[in-house]
Structures are given as structure tokens and as C-alpha cells.
mmCIF file with all atom_site columns, C-alpha atoms in Angstrom:
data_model
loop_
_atom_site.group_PDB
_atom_site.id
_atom_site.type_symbol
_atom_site.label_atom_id
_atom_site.label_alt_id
_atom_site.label_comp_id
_atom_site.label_asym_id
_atom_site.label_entity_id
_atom_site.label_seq_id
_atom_site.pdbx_PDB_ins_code
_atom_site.Cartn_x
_atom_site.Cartn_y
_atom_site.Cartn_z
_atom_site.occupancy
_atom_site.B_iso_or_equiv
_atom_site.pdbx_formal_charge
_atom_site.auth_seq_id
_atom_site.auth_comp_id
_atom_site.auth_asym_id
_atom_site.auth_atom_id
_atom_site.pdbx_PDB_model_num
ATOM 1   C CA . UNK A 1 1   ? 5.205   -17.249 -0.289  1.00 87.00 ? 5   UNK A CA 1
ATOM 2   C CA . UNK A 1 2   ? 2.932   -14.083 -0.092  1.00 95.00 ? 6   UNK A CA 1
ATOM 3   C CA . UNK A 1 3   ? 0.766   -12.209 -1.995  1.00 97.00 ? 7   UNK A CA 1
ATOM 4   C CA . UNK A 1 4   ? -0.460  -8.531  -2.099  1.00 97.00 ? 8   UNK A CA 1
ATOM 5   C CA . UNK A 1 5   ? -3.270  -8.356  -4.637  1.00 97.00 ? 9   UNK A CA 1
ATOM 6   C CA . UNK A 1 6   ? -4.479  -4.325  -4.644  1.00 96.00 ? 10  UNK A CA 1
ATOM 7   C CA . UNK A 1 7   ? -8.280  -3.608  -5.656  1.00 96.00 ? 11  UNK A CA 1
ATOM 8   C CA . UNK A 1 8   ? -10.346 -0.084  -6.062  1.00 96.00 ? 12  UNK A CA 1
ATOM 9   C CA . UNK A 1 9   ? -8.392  1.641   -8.939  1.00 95.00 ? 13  UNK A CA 1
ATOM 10  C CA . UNK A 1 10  ? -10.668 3.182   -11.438 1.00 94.00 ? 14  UNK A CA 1
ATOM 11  C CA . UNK A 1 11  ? -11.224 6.605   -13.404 1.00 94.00 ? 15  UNK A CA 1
ATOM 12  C CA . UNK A 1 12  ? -12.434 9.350   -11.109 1.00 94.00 ? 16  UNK A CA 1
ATOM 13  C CA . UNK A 1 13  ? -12.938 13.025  -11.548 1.00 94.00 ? 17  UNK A CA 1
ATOM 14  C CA . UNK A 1 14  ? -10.791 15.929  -10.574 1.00 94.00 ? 18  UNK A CA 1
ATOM 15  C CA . UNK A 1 15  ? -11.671 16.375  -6.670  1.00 95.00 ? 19  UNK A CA 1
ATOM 16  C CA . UNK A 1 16  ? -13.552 12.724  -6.112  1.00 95.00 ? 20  UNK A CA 1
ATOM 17  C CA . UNK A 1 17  ? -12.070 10.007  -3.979  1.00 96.00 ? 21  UNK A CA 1
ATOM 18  C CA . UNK A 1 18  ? -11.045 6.570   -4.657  1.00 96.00 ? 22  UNK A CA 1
ATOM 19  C CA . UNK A 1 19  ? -10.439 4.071   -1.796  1.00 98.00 ? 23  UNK A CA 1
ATOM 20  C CA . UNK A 1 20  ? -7.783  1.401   -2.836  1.00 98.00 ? 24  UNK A CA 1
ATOM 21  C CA . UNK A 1 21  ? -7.486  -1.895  -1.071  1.00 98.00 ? 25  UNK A CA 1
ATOM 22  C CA . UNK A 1 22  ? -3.979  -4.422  -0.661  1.00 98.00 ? 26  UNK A CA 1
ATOM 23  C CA . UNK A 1 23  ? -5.249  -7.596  0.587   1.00 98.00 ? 27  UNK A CA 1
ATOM 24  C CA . UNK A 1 24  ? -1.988  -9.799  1.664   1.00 97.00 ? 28  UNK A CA 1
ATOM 25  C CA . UNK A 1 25  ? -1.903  -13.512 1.941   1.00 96.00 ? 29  UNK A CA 1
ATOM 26  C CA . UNK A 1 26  ? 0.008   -17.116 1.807   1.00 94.00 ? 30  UNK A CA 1
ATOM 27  C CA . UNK A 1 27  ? 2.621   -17.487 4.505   1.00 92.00 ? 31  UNK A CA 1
ATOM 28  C CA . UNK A 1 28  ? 2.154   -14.790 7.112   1.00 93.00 ? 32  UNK A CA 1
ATOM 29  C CA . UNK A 1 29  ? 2.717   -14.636 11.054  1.00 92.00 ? 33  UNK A CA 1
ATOM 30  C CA . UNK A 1 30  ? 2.739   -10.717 11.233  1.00 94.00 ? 34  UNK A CA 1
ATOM 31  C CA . UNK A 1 31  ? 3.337   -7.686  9.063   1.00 96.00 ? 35  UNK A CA 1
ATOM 32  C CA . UNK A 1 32  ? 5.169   -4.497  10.131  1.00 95.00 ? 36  UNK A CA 1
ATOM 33  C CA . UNK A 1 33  ? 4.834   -1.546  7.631   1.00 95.00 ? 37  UNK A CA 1
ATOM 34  C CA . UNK A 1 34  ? 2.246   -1.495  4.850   1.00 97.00 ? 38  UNK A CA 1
ATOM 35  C CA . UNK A 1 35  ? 2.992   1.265   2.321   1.00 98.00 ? 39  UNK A CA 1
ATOM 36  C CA . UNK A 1 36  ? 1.511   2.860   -0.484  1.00 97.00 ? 40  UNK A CA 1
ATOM 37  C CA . UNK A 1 37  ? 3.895   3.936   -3.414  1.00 97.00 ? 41  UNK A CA 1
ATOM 38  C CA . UNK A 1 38  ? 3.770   5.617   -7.078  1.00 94.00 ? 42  UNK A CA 1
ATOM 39  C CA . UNK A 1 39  ? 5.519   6.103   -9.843  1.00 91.00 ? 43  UNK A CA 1
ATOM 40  C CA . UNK A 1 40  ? 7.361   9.962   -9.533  1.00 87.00 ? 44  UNK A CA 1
ATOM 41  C CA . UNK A 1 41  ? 9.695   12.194  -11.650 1.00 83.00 ? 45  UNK A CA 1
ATOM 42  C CA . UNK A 1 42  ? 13.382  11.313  -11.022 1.00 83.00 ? 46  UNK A CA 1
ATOM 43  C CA . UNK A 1 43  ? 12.432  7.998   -9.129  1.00 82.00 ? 47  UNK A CA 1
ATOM 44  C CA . UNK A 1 44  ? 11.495  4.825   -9.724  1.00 85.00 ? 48  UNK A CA 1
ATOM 45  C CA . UNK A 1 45  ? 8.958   5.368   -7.275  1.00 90.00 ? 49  UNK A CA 1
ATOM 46  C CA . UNK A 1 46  ? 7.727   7.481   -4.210  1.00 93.00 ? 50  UNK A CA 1
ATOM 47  C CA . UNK A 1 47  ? 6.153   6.695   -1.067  1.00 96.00 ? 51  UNK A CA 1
ATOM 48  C CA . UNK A 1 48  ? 2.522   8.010   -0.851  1.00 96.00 ? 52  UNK A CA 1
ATOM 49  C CA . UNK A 1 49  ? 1.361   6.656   2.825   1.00 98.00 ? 53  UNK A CA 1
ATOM 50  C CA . UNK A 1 50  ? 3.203   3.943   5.172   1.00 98.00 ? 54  UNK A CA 1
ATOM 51  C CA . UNK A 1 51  ? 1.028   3.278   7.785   1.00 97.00 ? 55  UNK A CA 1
ATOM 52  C CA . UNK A 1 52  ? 2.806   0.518   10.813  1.00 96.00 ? 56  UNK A CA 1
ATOM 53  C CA . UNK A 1 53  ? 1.144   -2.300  12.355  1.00 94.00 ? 57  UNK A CA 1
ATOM 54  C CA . UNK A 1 54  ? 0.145   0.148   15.377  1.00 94.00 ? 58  UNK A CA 1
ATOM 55  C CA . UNK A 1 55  ? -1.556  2.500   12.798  1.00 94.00 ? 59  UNK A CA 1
ATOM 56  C CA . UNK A 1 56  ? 1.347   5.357   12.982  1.00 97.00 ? 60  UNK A CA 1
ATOM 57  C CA . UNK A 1 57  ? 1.119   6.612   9.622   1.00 97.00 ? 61  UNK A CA 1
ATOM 58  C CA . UNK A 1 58  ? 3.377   8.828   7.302   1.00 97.00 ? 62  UNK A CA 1
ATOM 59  C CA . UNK A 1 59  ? 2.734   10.652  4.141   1.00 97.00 ? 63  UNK A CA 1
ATOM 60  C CA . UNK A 1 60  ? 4.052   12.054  0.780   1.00 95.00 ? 64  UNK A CA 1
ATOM 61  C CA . UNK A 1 61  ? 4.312   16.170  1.520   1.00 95.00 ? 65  UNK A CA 1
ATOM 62  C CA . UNK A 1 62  ? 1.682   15.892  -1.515  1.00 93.00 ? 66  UNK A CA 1
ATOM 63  C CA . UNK A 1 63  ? -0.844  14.058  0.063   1.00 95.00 ? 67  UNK A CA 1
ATOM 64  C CA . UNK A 1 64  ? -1.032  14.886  3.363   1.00 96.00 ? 68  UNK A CA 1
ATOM 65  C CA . UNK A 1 65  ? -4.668  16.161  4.041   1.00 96.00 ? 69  UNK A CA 1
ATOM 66  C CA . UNK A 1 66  ? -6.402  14.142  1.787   1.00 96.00 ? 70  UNK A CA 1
ATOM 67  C CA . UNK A 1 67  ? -5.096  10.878  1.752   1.00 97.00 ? 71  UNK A CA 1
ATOM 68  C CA . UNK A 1 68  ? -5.712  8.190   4.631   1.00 98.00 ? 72  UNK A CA 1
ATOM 69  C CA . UNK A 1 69  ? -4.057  5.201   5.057   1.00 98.00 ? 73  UNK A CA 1
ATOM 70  C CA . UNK A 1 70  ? -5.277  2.806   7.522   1.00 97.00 ? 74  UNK A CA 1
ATOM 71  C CA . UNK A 1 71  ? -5.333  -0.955  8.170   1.00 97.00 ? 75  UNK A CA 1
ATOM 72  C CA . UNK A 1 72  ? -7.261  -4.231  9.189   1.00 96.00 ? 76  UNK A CA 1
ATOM 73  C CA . UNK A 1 73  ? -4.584  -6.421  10.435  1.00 95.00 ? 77  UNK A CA 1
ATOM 74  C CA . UNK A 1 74  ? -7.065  -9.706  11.451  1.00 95.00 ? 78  UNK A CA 1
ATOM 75  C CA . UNK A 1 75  ? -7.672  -8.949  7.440   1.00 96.00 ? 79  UNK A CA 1
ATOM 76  C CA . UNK A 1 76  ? -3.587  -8.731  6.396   1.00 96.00 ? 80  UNK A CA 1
ATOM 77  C CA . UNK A 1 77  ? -5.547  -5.686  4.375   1.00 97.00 ? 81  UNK A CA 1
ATOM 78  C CA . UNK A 1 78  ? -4.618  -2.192  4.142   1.00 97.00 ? 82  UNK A CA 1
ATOM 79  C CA . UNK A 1 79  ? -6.731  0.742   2.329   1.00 98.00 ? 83  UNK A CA 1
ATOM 80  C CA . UNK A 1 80  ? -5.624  4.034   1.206   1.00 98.00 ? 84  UNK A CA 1
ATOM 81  C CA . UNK A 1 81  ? -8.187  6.719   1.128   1.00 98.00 ? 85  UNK A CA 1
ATOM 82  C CA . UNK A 1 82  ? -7.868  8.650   -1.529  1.00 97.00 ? 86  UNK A CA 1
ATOM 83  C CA . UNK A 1 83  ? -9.945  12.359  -1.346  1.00 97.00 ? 87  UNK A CA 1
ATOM 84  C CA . UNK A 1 84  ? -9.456  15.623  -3.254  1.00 95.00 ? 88  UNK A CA 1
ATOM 85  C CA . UNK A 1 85  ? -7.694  13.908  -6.166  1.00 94.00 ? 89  UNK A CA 1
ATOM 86  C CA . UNK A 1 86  ? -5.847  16.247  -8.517  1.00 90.00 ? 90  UNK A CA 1
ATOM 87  C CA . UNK A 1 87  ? -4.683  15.670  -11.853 1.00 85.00 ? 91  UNK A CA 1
ATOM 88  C CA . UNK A 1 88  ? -1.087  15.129  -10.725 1.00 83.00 ? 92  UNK A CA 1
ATOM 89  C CA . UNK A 1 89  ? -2.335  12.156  -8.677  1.00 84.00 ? 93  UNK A CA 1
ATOM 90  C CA . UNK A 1 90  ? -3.125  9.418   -11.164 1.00 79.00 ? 94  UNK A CA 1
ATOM 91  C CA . UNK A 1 91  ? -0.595  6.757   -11.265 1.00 82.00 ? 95  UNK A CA 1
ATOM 92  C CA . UNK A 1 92  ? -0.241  2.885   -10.830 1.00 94.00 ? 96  UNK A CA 1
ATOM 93  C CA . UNK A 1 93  ? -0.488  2.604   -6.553  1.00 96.00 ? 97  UNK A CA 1
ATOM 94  C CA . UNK A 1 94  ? 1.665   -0.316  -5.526  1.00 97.00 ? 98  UNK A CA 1
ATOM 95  C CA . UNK A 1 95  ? 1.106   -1.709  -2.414  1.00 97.00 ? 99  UNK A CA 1
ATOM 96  C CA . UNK A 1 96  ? 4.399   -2.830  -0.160  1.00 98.00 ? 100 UNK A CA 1
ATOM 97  C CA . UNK A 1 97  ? 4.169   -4.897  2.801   1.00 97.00 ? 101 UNK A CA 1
ATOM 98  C CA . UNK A 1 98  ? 7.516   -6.312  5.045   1.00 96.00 ? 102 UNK A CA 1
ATOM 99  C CA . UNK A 1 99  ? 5.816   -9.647  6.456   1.00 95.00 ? 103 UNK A CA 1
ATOM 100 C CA . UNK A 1 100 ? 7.378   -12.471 8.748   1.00 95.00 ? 104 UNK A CA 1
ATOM 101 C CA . UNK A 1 101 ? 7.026   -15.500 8.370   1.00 94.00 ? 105 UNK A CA 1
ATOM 102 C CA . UNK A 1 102 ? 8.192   -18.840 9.318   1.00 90.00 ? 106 UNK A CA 1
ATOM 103 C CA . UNK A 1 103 ? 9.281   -21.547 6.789   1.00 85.00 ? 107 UNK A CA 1
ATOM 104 C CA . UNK A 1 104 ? 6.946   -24.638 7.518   1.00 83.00 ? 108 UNK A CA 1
ATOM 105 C CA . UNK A 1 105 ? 10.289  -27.174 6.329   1.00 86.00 ? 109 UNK A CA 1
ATOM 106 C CA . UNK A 1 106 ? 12.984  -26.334 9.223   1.00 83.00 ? 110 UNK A CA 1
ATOM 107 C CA . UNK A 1 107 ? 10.602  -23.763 11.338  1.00 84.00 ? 111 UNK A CA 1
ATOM 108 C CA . UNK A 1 108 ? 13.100  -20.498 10.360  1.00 88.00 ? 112 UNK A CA 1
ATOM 109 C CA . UNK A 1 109 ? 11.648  -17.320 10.908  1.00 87.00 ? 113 UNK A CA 1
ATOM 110 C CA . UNK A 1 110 ? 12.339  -14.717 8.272   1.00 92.00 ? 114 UNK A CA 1
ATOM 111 C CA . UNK A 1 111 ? 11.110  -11.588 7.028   1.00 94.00 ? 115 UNK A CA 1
ATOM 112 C CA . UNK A 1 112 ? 10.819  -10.330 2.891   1.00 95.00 ? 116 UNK A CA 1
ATOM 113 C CA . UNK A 1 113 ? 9.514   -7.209  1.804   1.00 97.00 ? 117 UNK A CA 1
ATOM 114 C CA . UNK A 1 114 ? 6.633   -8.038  -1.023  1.00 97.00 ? 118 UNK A CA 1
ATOM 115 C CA . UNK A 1 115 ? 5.288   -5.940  -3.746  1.00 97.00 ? 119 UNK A CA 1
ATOM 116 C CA . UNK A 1 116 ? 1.522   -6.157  -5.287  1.00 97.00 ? 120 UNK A CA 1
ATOM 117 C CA . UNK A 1 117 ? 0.884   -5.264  -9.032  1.00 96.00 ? 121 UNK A CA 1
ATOM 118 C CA . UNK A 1 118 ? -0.473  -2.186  -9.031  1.00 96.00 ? 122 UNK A CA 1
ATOM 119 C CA . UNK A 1 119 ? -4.211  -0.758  -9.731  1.00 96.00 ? 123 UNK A CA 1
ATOM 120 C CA . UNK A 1 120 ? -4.292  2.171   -12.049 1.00 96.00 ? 124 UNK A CA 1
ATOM 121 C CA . UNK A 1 121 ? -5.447  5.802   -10.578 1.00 95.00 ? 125 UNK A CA 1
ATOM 122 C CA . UNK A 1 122 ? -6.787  7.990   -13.631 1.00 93.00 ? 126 UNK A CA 1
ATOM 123 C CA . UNK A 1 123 ? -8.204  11.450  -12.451 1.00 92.00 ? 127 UNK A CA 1
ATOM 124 C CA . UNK A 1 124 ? -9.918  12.811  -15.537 1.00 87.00 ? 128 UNK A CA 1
ATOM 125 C CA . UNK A 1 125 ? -13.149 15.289  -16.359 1.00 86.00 ? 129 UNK A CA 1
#
């Protein structure tokens, strides 16, 4: 089994920057894509930042320019750095991660797409 446990959420004024943290462990040989995602109008949620095990990143239209996703992969960790924030930006971040791994009973290798909790963004004067 895996884990993704995110860290860093907090309150923060409009324009400051928050850095958030997903720290993934348990069972792991490798993980592809690491994503950010939110809560959004219409969805059930949207993806912020995806960032791949290379460090080829993507972002939400909304974000681009000052949000930065980047990765530690001796760590399983990613961060999402979070500048400029605006009052439409506070949310519950979930962190997603698609990880291999192999099953230590009859040696299979498979790969499951994981979820963290969430750490609360508020963005308030």
C-alpha cells in the first residue's frame, strides 16, 4: 500500500506564497505523474500542476506564472509553489501520484493511482 501525506497549507494573504509538500511512501518502485488538484465549479475537481518523473510539467490556464511544481524523486516528494495567490485560489490541494509497485507475495508488478487528504489553502487579508 501507499501513502501521500501533503504538508504546507496554511492562511496566507492576498499576493503571498505558500509552498505545499506530498511526501509518498509504503510500497513504491517508481512513480510516473505527480499532480496537484482542487476542488472547481462544475467538477469534482481540477488539475492545478502535473509535473512527470522527468520534471515536464503542465498547468491549470489559472496558474500558469505563478505556480511551480517540481519534484524530489530519491524523496517520492513533490512541492507545489504557490506565488501571487489570489482570492480565487484557496481550496483543499490534493496531491495524486500513479506509482508501481510490485506485490512482495507472488512478485506482480502493478500500478494504482493514489490520492493524499488534502491541506487547506485560505488566501485572506
Amino acid at each position: 500500500q501507499v501513502q501521500l501525506v501533503e504538508s504546507g497549507g496554511g492562511l496566507v494573504q492576498p499576493g503571498g506564497s505558500l509552498r505545499l509538500s506530498c511526501a509518498a511512501s509504503g510500497s513504491i518502485f517508481s512513480i510516473s505523474a505527480m499532480c496537484w488538484y482542487r476542488p472547481a465549479p462544475g467538477k469534482e475537481r481540477e488539475l492545478v500542476a502535473a509535473i512527470t518523473s522527468r520534471g515536464s510539467t503542465n498547468y491549470a490556464d489559472s496558474v500558469k506564472g505563478r505556480f511551480t511544481s517540481s519534484r524530489d524523486n530519491a524523496k517520492n516528494t513533490v512541492y507545489l509553489q504557490m506565488k501571487s495567490l489570489k482570492p480565487e485560489d484557496p481550496a483543499a490541494y490534493y496531491c495524486n501520484a500513479d506509482v508501481l509497485s510490485q506485490n512482495a507475495g507472488w512478485g506482480g508488478w502493478y500500478e494504482r493511482n493514489y490520492w493524499g487528504q488534502g491541506t487547506q489553502v485560505t488566501v485572506s487579508s
